[in-house]
CSV table of C-alpha atoms in Angstrom, one decimal:
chain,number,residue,atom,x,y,z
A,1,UNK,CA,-0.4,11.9,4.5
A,2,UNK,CA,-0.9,10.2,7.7
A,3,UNK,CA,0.0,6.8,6.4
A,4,UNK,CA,3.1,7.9,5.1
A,5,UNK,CA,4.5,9.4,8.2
A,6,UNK,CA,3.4,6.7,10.1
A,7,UNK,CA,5.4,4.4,7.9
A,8,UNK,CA,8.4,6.9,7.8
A,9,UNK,CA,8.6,6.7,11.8
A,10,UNK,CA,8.5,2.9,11.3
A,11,UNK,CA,12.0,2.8,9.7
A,12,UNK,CA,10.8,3.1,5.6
A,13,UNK,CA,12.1,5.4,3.2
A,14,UNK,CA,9.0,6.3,1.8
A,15,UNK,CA,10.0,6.5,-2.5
A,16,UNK,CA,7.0,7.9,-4.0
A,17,UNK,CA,3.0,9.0,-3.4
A,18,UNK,CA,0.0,8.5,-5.3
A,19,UNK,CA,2.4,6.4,-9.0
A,20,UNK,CA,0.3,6.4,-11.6
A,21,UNK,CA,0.6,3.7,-14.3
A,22,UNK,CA,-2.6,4.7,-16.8
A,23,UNK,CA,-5.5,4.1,-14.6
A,24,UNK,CA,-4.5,2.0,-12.4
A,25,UNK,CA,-2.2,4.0,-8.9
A,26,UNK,CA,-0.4,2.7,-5.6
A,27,UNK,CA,-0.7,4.9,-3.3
A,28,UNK,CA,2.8,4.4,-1.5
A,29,UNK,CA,5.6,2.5,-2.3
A,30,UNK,CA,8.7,2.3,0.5
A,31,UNK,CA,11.5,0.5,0.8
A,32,UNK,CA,11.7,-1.6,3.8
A,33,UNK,CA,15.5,-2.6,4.1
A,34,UNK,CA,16.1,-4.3,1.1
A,35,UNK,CA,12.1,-5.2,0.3
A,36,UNK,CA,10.0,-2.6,-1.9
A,37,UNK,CA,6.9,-2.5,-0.2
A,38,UNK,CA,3.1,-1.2,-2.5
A,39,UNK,CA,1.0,0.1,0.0
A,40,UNK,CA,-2.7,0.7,-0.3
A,41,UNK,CA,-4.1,3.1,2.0
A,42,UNK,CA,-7.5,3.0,3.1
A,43,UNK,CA,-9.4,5.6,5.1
A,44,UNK,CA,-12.8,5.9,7.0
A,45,UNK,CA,-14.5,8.5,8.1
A,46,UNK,CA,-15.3,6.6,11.1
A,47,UNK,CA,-15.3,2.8,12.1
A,48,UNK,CA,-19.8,2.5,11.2
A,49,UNK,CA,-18.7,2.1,7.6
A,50,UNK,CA,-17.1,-1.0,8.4
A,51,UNK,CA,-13.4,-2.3,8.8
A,52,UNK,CA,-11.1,-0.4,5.7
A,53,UNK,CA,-9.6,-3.5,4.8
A,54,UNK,CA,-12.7,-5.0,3.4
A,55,UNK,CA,-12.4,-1.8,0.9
A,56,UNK,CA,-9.5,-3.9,-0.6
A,57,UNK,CA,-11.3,-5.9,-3.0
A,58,UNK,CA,-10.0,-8.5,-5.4
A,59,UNK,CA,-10.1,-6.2,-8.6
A,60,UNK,CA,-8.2,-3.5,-7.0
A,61,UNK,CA,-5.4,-5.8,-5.9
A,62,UNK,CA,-4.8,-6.6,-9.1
A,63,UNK,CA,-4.7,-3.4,-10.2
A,64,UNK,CA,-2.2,-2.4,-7.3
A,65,UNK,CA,-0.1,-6.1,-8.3
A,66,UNK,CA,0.0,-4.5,-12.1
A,67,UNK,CA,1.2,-0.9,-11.6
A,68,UNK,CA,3.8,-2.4,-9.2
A,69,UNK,CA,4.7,-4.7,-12.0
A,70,UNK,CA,5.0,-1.4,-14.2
A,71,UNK,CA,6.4,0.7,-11.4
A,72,UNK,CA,9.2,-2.3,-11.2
A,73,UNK,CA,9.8,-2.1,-14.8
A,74,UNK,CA,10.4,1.4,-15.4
A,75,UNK,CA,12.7,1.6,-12.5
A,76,UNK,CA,14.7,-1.4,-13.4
A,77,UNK,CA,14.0,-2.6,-10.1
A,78,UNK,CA,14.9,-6.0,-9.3
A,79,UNK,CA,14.2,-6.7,-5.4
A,80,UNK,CA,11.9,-8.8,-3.5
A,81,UNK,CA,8.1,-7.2,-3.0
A,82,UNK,CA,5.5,-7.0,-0.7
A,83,UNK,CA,2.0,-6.1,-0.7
A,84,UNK,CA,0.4,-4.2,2.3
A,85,UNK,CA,-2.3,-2.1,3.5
A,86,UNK,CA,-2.6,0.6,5.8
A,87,UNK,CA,-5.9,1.7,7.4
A,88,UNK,CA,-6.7,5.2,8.7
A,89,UNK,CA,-9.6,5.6,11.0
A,90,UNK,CA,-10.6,9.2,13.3
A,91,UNK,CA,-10.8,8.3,16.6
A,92,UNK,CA,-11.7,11.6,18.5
A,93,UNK,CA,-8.6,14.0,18.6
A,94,UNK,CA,-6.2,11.5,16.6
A,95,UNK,CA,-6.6,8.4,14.2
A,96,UNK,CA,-6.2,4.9,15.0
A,97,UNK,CA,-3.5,3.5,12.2
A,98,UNK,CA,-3.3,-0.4,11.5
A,99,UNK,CA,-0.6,-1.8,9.3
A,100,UNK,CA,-1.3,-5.0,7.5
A,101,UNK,CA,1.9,-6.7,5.9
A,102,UNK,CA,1.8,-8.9,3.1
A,103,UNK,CA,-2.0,-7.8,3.1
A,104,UNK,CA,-1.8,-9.8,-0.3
A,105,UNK,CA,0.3,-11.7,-2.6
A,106,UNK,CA,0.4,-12.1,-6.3
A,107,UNK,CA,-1.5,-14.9,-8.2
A,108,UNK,CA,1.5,-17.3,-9.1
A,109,UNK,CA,1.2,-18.3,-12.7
């Protein structure tokens, strides 16, 4: 996975691919020193179908914001969080890769 290479060269220790929790998956989660980081990956064929990020919709962050929740849970994990997104886009031979930190941010209750 492109993403989680790119992220690898970055410095993260990339922990897990594709974590399920029911129906609801992240599809990476790293650790960035001492920060666990759920990433959401989005891909495009090519840049006509718009910018990835807008593929991020409300619904699914909350769905990402819950299984990291679970993920956090299970693991008896107890370290700060962050929430970003990488995109993916061909661009002739190679793919043009933008990484969005703190993409998003749980709703404070």
């Amino acid at each position: 996975m492109l993403a989680a290479r790119y992220l690898a060269d970055k410095g993260y220790a990339v922990l897990e691919y594709n974590w399920r929790s029911g129906h609801k998956e992240i599809d990476l989660i790293a650790k960035e020193r001492d920060v666990l980081v759920f990433v959401e990956v989005k891909t495009r064929s090519n840049e006509s179908f718009g910018d990835a990020r807008e593929a991020v919709t409300p619904r699914k962050m909350r769905n990402v914001i819950l299984a990291a929740e679970a993920y956090m849970e299970l693991k008896k994990i107890d370290l700060p969080v962050r929430f970003d997104v990488v995109t993916v886009v061909p661009v002739g031979d190679t793919h043009r890769i933008e990484h969005i930190r703190e993409a998003f941010y749980p709703e404070l209750e």
